[in-house]
Amino acid sequence: MFSDPDVIKASRKFICVRIESYESEENQKIVRSHLGGRFENTAFCVIAPDGEERLTRSGRGPQHISRDFDDIATIADRYKSRGDILDSRIPDFNSFALALNVSSADQKILLLIAGNETEMATAGKRIRSIVWNKNVMGRFNYDFESDRSSWTGPLSSKSKGSGFHIIKPGEFGLEGQIVKSLPLNTSNANLLQALVVANRGYAKSTKKKVYSSHVVEGRRQGKRIEMAIPFGEDRDGDGEIDHRAGSGSRRR
């Protein structure tokens, strides 16, 4: 859904924060607060600029709030932006494994910015004009990593140094392929061109996922992803997670 061109266009009027229960205990508490304490992977709600007031009811996704996303988009018209979008930080993931898995689910190219803390901060600030370009916004995912051991394993490439690594996620988000690597000092024009070319090739070679059949195939192949927070509830109070029937680890 979040790759839908109409949703991308409408989302530009908002600051979009993506929170999943599996990322951390703190995130899980936020999701539960929107679903009456129920455990689910994520929730959806439109919140006022103060970060507190809920402007819509909460649900599992936009489709549970309104039948037409355009109705949600009109809420932003009541709150005019006062800042410069180029001052906005680039969205980052809690881990590379999560970035790769979400990119596979979203069917988006992932741009990995790898380097030490100073290199990443400098590069991240410089490429904001690309990330927030109206023709690019919402079409890619981004991840910043200083520990190369966190990302070299899942990738089918010998490139292990710092740089911009444009990654095509695998079918189940457990591995990926670096389609192009560029040094961190490459020009914005070169990086933008590389992203556009990679995205065009990915779109042509990738079929849209049908979630139901995708899950069935993942289970058949035994594909699993271990998240920071286990799936399930401690229903009997023994301190152990009671998984839902047939769930086990989360599958893609």
Short mmCIF file of N, CA and C in Angstrom, two decimals, residues 110-237:
data_model
loop_
_atom_site.label_atom_id
_atom_site.label_comp_id
_atom_site.label_asym_id
_atom_site.label_seq_id
_atom_site.Cartn_x
_atom_site.Cartn_y
_atom_site.Cartn_z
N LEU A 110 16.62 -0.27 -1.41
CA LEU A 110 17.17 0.21 -0.15
C LEU A 110 18.51 0.88 -0.39
N LEU A 111 18.66 2.11 0.09
CA LEU A 111 19.94 2.80 0.02
C LEU A 111 20.62 2.70 1.38
N LEU A 112 21.73 1.97 1.41
CA LEU A 112 22.52 1.83 2.63
C LEU A 112 23.62 2.87 2.63
N ILE A 113 23.67 3.68 3.69
CA ILE A 113 24.74 4.66 3.86
C ILE A 113 25.66 4.10 4.93
N ALA A 114 26.85 3.64 4.53
CA ALA A 114 27.76 2.96 5.44
C ALA A 114 29.02 3.79 5.65
N GLY A 115 29.46 3.88 6.90
CA GLY A 115 30.67 4.64 7.22
C GLY A 115 30.74 4.87 8.71
N ASN A 116 31.73 5.65 9.15
CA ASN A 116 31.78 5.97 10.57
C ASN A 116 30.74 7.05 10.88
N GLU A 117 30.58 7.38 12.15
CA GLU A 117 29.52 8.30 12.55
C GLU A 117 29.65 9.66 11.86
N THR A 118 30.87 10.16 11.74
CA THR A 118 31.08 11.47 11.10
C THR A 118 30.75 11.41 9.62
N GLU A 119 31.20 10.34 8.96
CA GLU A 119 30.93 10.19 7.53
C GLU A 119 29.43 10.09 7.26
N MET A 120 28.74 9.33 8.08
CA MET A 120 27.30 9.16 7.88
C MET A 120 26.54 10.46 8.10
N ALA A 121 26.94 11.21 9.14
CA ALA A 121 26.27 12.48 9.43
C ALA A 121 26.47 13.47 8.29
N THR A 122 27.69 13.54 7.78
CA THR A 122 27.99 14.47 6.68
C THR A 122 27.24 14.08 5.41
N ALA A 123 27.29 12.79 5.07
CA ALA A 123 26.62 12.31 3.86
C ALA A 123 25.11 12.46 3.98
N GLY A 124 24.58 12.14 5.15
CA GLY A 124 23.14 12.23 5.34
C GLY A 124 22.62 13.64 5.18
N LYS A 125 23.35 14.59 5.71
CA LYS A 125 22.92 15.99 5.59
C LYS A 125 23.00 16.45 4.14
N ARG A 126 24.03 16.00 3.43
CA ARG A 126 24.24 16.46 2.06
C ARG A 126 23.19 15.91 1.10
N ILE A 127 22.71 14.70 1.32
CA ILE A 127 21.79 14.09 0.35
C ILE A 127 20.32 14.34 0.67
N ARG A 128 20.05 15.20 1.65
CA ARG A 128 18.65 15.50 1.97
C ARG A 128 17.92 16.07 0.76
N SER A 129 18.62 16.84 -0.06
CA SER A 129 17.97 17.43 -1.23
C SER A 129 17.53 16.36 -2.22
N ILE A 130 18.18 15.18 -2.18
CA ILE A 130 17.76 14.05 -3.02
C ILE A 130 16.57 13.34 -2.37
N VAL A 131 16.74 12.99 -1.11
CA VAL A 131 15.72 12.22 -0.39
C VAL A 131 14.37 12.94 -0.38
N TRP A 132 14.40 14.26 -0.21
CA TRP A 132 13.15 15.02 -0.12
C TRP A 132 12.74 15.63 -1.45
N ASN A 133 13.41 15.25 -2.53
CA ASN A 133 12.98 15.68 -3.86
C ASN A 133 11.61 15.08 -4.16
N LYS A 134 10.70 15.87 -4.70
CA LYS A 134 9.32 15.40 -4.92
C LYS A 134 9.25 14.20 -5.84
N ASN A 135 10.26 14.02 -6.69
CA ASN A 135 10.25 12.88 -7.62
C ASN A 135 10.87 11.63 -7.01
N VAL A 136 11.45 11.77 -5.82
CA VAL A 136 12.12 10.66 -5.15
C VAL A 136 11.40 10.25 -3.87
N MET A 137 10.83 11.24 -3.20
CA MET A 137 10.22 11.03 -1.89
C MET A 137 9.26 9.85 -1.87
N GLY A 138 9.48 8.95 -0.93
CA GLY A 138 8.59 7.81 -0.76
C GLY A 138 8.89 6.61 -1.64
N ARG A 139 9.87 6.73 -2.51
CA ARG A 139 10.14 5.64 -3.45
C ARG A 139 11.28 4.73 -3.00
N PHE A 140 12.03 5.13 -1.97
CA PHE A 140 13.17 4.35 -1.50
C PHE A 140 13.14 4.26 0.02
N ASN A 141 13.82 3.25 0.56
CA ASN A 141 14.08 3.17 1.99
C ASN A 141 15.56 3.45 2.23
N TYR A 142 15.88 3.88 3.47
CA TYR A 142 17.25 4.29 3.79
C TYR A 142 17.67 3.68 5.12
N ASP A 143 18.96 3.33 5.20
CA ASP A 143 19.49 2.80 6.45
C ASP A 143 20.92 3.26 6.61
N PHE A 144 21.27 3.73 7.82
CA PHE A 144 22.62 4.18 8.14
C PHE A 144 23.27 3.14 9.05
N GLU A 145 24.46 2.66 8.67
CA GLU A 145 25.14 1.63 9.46
C GLU A 145 26.63 1.95 9.58
N SER A 146 27.12 1.94 10.83
CA SER A 146 28.55 2.13 11.07
C SER A 146 29.26 0.80 11.30
N ASP A 147 28.50 -0.24 11.67
CA ASP A 147 29.07 -1.56 11.92
C ASP A 147 28.87 -2.43 10.67
N ARG A 148 29.93 -2.62 9.92
CA ARG A 148 29.79 -3.35 8.65
C ARG A 148 29.41 -4.82 8.85
N SER A 149 29.68 -5.37 10.03
CA SER A 149 29.32 -6.77 10.27
C SER A 149 27.81 -6.96 10.28
N SER A 150 27.06 -5.87 10.46
CA SER A 150 25.60 -5.99 10.51
C SER A 150 24.97 -6.14 9.14
N TRP A 151 25.73 -5.80 8.09
CA TRP A 151 25.11 -5.82 6.76
C TRP A 151 25.86 -6.63 5.70
N THR A 152 27.09 -7.00 5.96
CA THR A 152 27.84 -7.72 4.92
C THR A 152 27.33 -9.15 4.71
N GLY A 153 26.87 -9.80 5.78
CA GLY A 153 26.42 -11.19 5.68
C GLY A 153 25.27 -11.42 4.72
N PRO A 154 24.18 -10.64 4.82
CA PRO A 154 23.01 -10.90 3.97
C PRO A 154 23.17 -10.48 2.51
N LEU A 155 24.27 -9.81 2.17
CA LEU A 155 24.40 -9.26 0.83
C LEU A 155 25.32 -10.09 -0.05
N SER A 156 24.88 -10.33 -1.28
CA SER A 156 25.68 -11.11 -2.23
C SER A 156 26.60 -10.17 -2.99
N SER A 157 27.60 -9.65 -2.29
CA SER A 157 28.55 -8.74 -2.91
C SER A 157 29.83 -8.73 -2.09
N LYS A 158 30.94 -8.49 -2.73
CA LYS A 158 32.21 -8.41 -2.03
C LYS A 158 32.47 -7.00 -1.50
N SER A 159 31.62 -6.05 -1.86
CA SER A 159 31.81 -4.67 -1.42
C SER A 159 31.48 -4.56 0.06
N LYS A 160 32.48 -4.24 0.88
CA LYS A 160 32.27 -4.20 2.32
C LYS A 160 32.70 -2.88 2.94
N GLY A 161 33.07 -1.91 2.13
CA GLY A 161 33.57 -0.66 2.66
C GLY A 161 32.49 0.39 2.83
N SER A 162 32.92 1.57 3.26
CA SER A 162 31.99 2.68 3.41
C SER A 162 31.53 3.14 2.03
N GLY A 163 30.39 3.78 1.99
CA GLY A 163 29.87 4.27 0.72
C GLY A 163 28.36 4.24 0.67
N PHE A 164 27.83 4.63 -0.47
CA PHE A 164 26.40 4.49 -0.75
C PHE A 164 26.21 3.15 -1.47
N HIS A 165 25.45 2.25 -0.88
CA HIS A 165 25.21 0.95 -1.48
C HIS A 165 23.73 0.84 -1.83
N ILE A 166 23.44 0.71 -3.12
CA ILE A 166 22.07 0.60 -3.60
C ILE A 166 21.72 -0.89 -3.65
N ILE A 167 20.70 -1.28 -2.89
CA ILE A 167 20.43 -2.70 -2.65
C ILE A 167 19.06 -3.11 -3.16
N LYS A 168 19.05 -4.21 -3.88
CA LYS A 168 17.80 -4.85 -4.31
C LYS A 168 17.48 -5.94 -3.28
N PRO A 169 16.38 -5.79 -2.53
CA PRO A 169 16.08 -6.78 -1.49
C PRO A 169 15.62 -8.10 -2.09
N GLY A 170 15.93 -9.19 -1.39
CA GLY A 170 15.50 -10.51 -1.83
C GLY A 170 14.01 -10.70 -1.60
N GLU A 171 13.49 -11.80 -2.10
CA GLU A 171 12.05 -12.04 -2.07
C GLU A 171 11.49 -12.04 -0.66
N PHE A 172 12.24 -12.60 0.30
CA PHE A 172 11.74 -12.70 1.66
C PHE A 172 12.46 -11.76 2.63
N GLY A 173 13.28 -10.89 2.11
CA GLY A 173 13.92 -9.88 2.95
C GLY A 173 15.00 -10.41 3.87
N LEU A 174 15.53 -11.58 3.58
CA LEU A 174 16.60 -12.16 4.39
C LEU A 174 17.96 -11.99 3.74
N GLU A 175 17.97 -11.60 2.48
CA GLU A 175 19.21 -11.35 1.76
C GLU A 175 18.93 -10.25 0.74
N GLY A 176 20.00 -9.74 0.16
CA GLY A 176 19.86 -8.68 -0.83
C GLY A 176 21.07 -8.64 -1.75
N GLN A 177 20.95 -7.88 -2.80
CA GLN A 177 22.03 -7.76 -3.78
C GLN A 177 22.39 -6.29 -3.96
N ILE A 178 23.67 -5.98 -3.83
CA ILE A 178 24.13 -4.62 -4.11
C ILE A 178 24.20 -4.46 -5.62
N VAL A 179 23.36 -3.60 -6.15
CA VAL A 179 23.35 -3.40 -7.60
C VAL A 179 24.33 -2.31 -8.01
N LYS A 180 24.69 -1.44 -7.07
CA LYS A 180 25.68 -0.41 -7.37
C LYS A 180 26.20 0.19 -6.07
N SER A 181 27.50 0.47 -6.02
CA SER A 181 28.12 1.13 -4.89
C SER A 181 28.82 2.40 -5.37
N LEU A 182 28.68 3.45 -4.58
CA LEU A 182 29.30 4.73 -4.90
C LEU A 182 30.00 5.26 -3.66
N PRO A 183 31.11 5.98 -3.82
CA PRO A 183 31.80 6.56 -2.66
C PRO A 183 30.93 7.63 -2.00
N LEU A 184 31.17 7.87 -0.72
CA LEU A 184 30.36 8.84 0.01
C LEU A 184 30.54 10.26 -0.50
N ASN A 185 31.62 10.51 -1.24
CA ASN A 185 31.83 11.86 -1.77
C ASN A 185 31.32 12.02 -3.20
N THR A 186 30.58 11.01 -3.68
CA THR A 186 30.02 11.13 -5.04
C THR A 186 29.05 12.29 -5.10
N SER A 187 28.87 12.85 -6.26
CA SER A 187 27.98 14.01 -6.39
C SER A 187 26.53 13.59 -6.24
N ASN A 188 25.70 14.52 -5.81
CA ASN A 188 24.27 14.24 -5.68
C ASN A 188 23.66 13.84 -7.02
N ALA A 189 24.15 14.46 -8.09
CA ALA A 189 23.62 14.15 -9.42
C ALA A 189 23.89 12.69 -9.79
N ASN A 190 25.11 12.21 -9.50
CA ASN A 190 25.45 10.82 -9.81
C ASN A 190 24.64 9.84 -8.95
N LEU A 191 24.47 10.19 -7.67
CA LEU A 191 23.70 9.32 -6.79
C LEU A 191 22.24 9.25 -7.22
N LEU A 192 21.68 10.40 -7.55
CA LEU A 192 20.28 10.43 -7.98
C LEU A 192 20.08 9.61 -9.25
N GLN A 193 20.99 9.75 -10.20
CA GLN A 193 20.89 8.99 -11.44
C GLN A 193 20.96 7.49 -11.16
N ALA A 194 21.87 7.09 -10.28
CA ALA A 194 22.03 5.67 -9.95
C ALA A 194 20.77 5.12 -9.29
N LEU A 195 20.16 5.91 -8.42
CA LEU A 195 18.93 5.48 -7.75
C LEU A 195 17.78 5.31 -8.74
N VAL A 196 17.66 6.27 -9.64
CA VAL A 196 16.59 6.21 -10.64
C VAL A 196 16.74 4.99 -11.53
N VAL A 197 17.97 4.73 -11.98
CA VAL A 197 18.23 3.57 -12.85
C VAL A 197 17.94 2.27 -12.10
N ALA A 198 18.39 2.18 -10.85
CA ALA A 198 18.16 0.97 -10.06
C ALA A 198 16.67 0.74 -9.83
N ASN A 199 15.96 1.81 -9.54
CA ASN A 199 14.53 1.69 -9.28
C ASN A 199 13.77 1.26 -10.53
N ARG A 200 14.18 1.80 -11.67
CA ARG A 200 13.53 1.45 -12.93
C ARG A 200 13.73 -0.04 -13.24
N GLY A 201 14.96 -0.51 -13.05
CA GLY A 201 15.24 -1.91 -13.30
C GLY A 201 14.51 -2.83 -12.34
N TYR A 202 14.44 -2.42 -11.08
CA TYR A 202 13.75 -3.22 -10.06
C TYR A 202 12.26 -3.32 -10.37
N ALA A 203 11.67 -2.20 -10.77
CA ALA A 203 10.24 -2.18 -11.08
C ALA A 203 9.91 -3.10 -12.26
N LYS A 204 10.80 -3.12 -13.25
CA LYS A 204 10.56 -3.94 -14.44
C LYS A 204 10.71 -5.43 -14.16
N SER A 205 11.57 -5.78 -13.22
CA SER A 205 11.89 -7.19 -13.00
C SER A 205 11.17 -7.80 -11.80
N THR A 206 10.37 -7.01 -11.09
CA THR A 206 9.75 -7.49 -9.86
C THR A 206 8.23 -7.48 -9.97
N LYS A 207 7.62 -8.63 -9.74
CA LYS A 207 6.17 -8.73 -9.75
C LYS A 207 5.61 -8.27 -8.41
N LYS A 208 4.45 -7.65 -8.45
CA LYS A 208 3.80 -7.21 -7.22
C LYS A 208 3.44 -8.42 -6.38
N LYS A 209 3.77 -8.35 -5.08
CA LYS A 209 3.51 -9.48 -4.20
C LYS A 209 2.02 -9.61 -3.88
N VAL A 210 1.57 -10.85 -3.87
CA VAL A 210 0.25 -11.19 -3.36
C VAL A 210 0.49 -11.77 -1.97
N TYR A 211 0.11 -11.02 -0.94
CA TYR A 211 0.53 -11.35 0.42
C TYR A 211 0.19 -12.77 0.82
N SER A 212 -1.02 -13.21 0.54
CA SER A 212 -1.45 -14.54 0.99
C SER A 212 -0.57 -15.65 0.41
N SER A 213 -0.33 -15.61 -0.89
CA SER A 213 0.49 -16.64 -1.52
C SER A 213 1.96 -16.48 -1.14
N HIS A 214 2.38 -15.23 -0.88
CA HIS A 214 3.76 -14.98 -0.47
C HIS A 214 4.04 -15.63 0.89
N VAL A 215 3.11 -15.49 1.82
CA VAL A 215 3.27 -16.09 3.15
C VAL A 215 3.29 -17.61 3.05
N VAL A 216 2.40 -18.16 2.25
CA VAL A 216 2.36 -19.62 2.07
C VAL A 216 3.69 -20.13 1.54
N GLU A 217 4.24 -19.44 0.55
CA GLU A 217 5.50 -19.87 -0.04
C GLU A 217 6.64 -19.72 0.96
N GLY A 218 6.62 -18.65 1.76
CA GLY A 218 7.65 -18.47 2.78
C GLY A 218 7.63 -19.59 3.80
N ARG A 219 6.46 -19.98 4.22
CA ARG A 219 6.33 -21.09 5.16
C ARG A 219 6.81 -22.40 4.54
N ARG A 220 6.47 -22.60 3.28
CA ARG A 220 6.88 -23.82 2.59
C ARG A 220 8.39 -23.93 2.54
N GLN A 221 9.06 -22.79 2.34
CA GLN A 221 10.52 -22.78 2.25
C GLN A 221 11.20 -22.64 3.61
N GLY A 222 10.41 -22.48 4.66
CA GLY A 222 10.97 -22.35 6.00
C GLY A 222 11.67 -21.03 6.25
N LYS A 223 11.20 -19.97 5.61
CA LYS A 223 11.81 -18.66 5.78
C LYS A 223 11.33 -18.01 7.07
N ARG A 224 12.27 -17.53 7.89
CA ARG A 224 11.93 -16.90 9.16
C ARG A 224 12.83 -15.70 9.39
N ILE A 225 12.32 -14.74 10.14
CA ILE A 225 13.14 -13.62 10.56
C ILE A 225 13.00 -13.45 12.07
N GLU A 226 14.13 -13.30 12.75
CA GLU A 226 14.12 -13.09 14.19
C GLU A 226 14.14 -11.59 14.46
N MET A 227 13.14 -11.12 15.20
CA MET A 227 13.04 -9.70 15.51
C MET A 227 13.55 -9.42 16.92
N ALA A 228 13.73 -8.14 17.24
CA ALA A 228 14.24 -7.76 18.56
C ALA A 228 13.25 -8.13 19.67
N ILE A 229 11.97 -8.06 19.35
CA ILE A 229 10.92 -8.40 20.32
C ILE A 229 10.16 -9.61 19.80
N PRO A 230 10.01 -10.67 20.60
CA PRO A 230 9.32 -11.87 20.14
C PRO A 230 7.84 -11.62 19.91
N PHE A 231 7.26 -12.39 19.02
CA PHE A 231 5.84 -12.29 18.70
C PHE A 231 5.03 -13.12 19.67
N GLY A 232 3.95 -12.55 20.21
CA GLY A 232 3.06 -13.29 21.08
C GLY A 232 2.83 -12.60 22.41
N GLU A 233 2.09 -13.26 23.31
CA GLU A 233 1.73 -12.72 24.61
C GLU A 233 2.09 -13.72 25.71
N ASP A 234 2.37 -13.20 26.90
CA ASP A 234 2.54 -14.05 28.07
C ASP A 234 1.17 -14.15 28.74
N ARG A 235 0.32 -15.02 28.21
CA ARG A 235 -1.07 -15.08 28.66
C ARG A 235 -1.23 -15.74 30.04
N ASP A 236 -0.34 -16.67 30.38
CA ASP A 236 -0.50 -17.37 31.65
C ASP A 236 0.40 -16.81 32.75
N GLY A 237 1.15 -15.75 32.45
CA GLY A 237 1.94 -15.08 33.48
C GLY A 237 3.15 -15.85 33.95
#
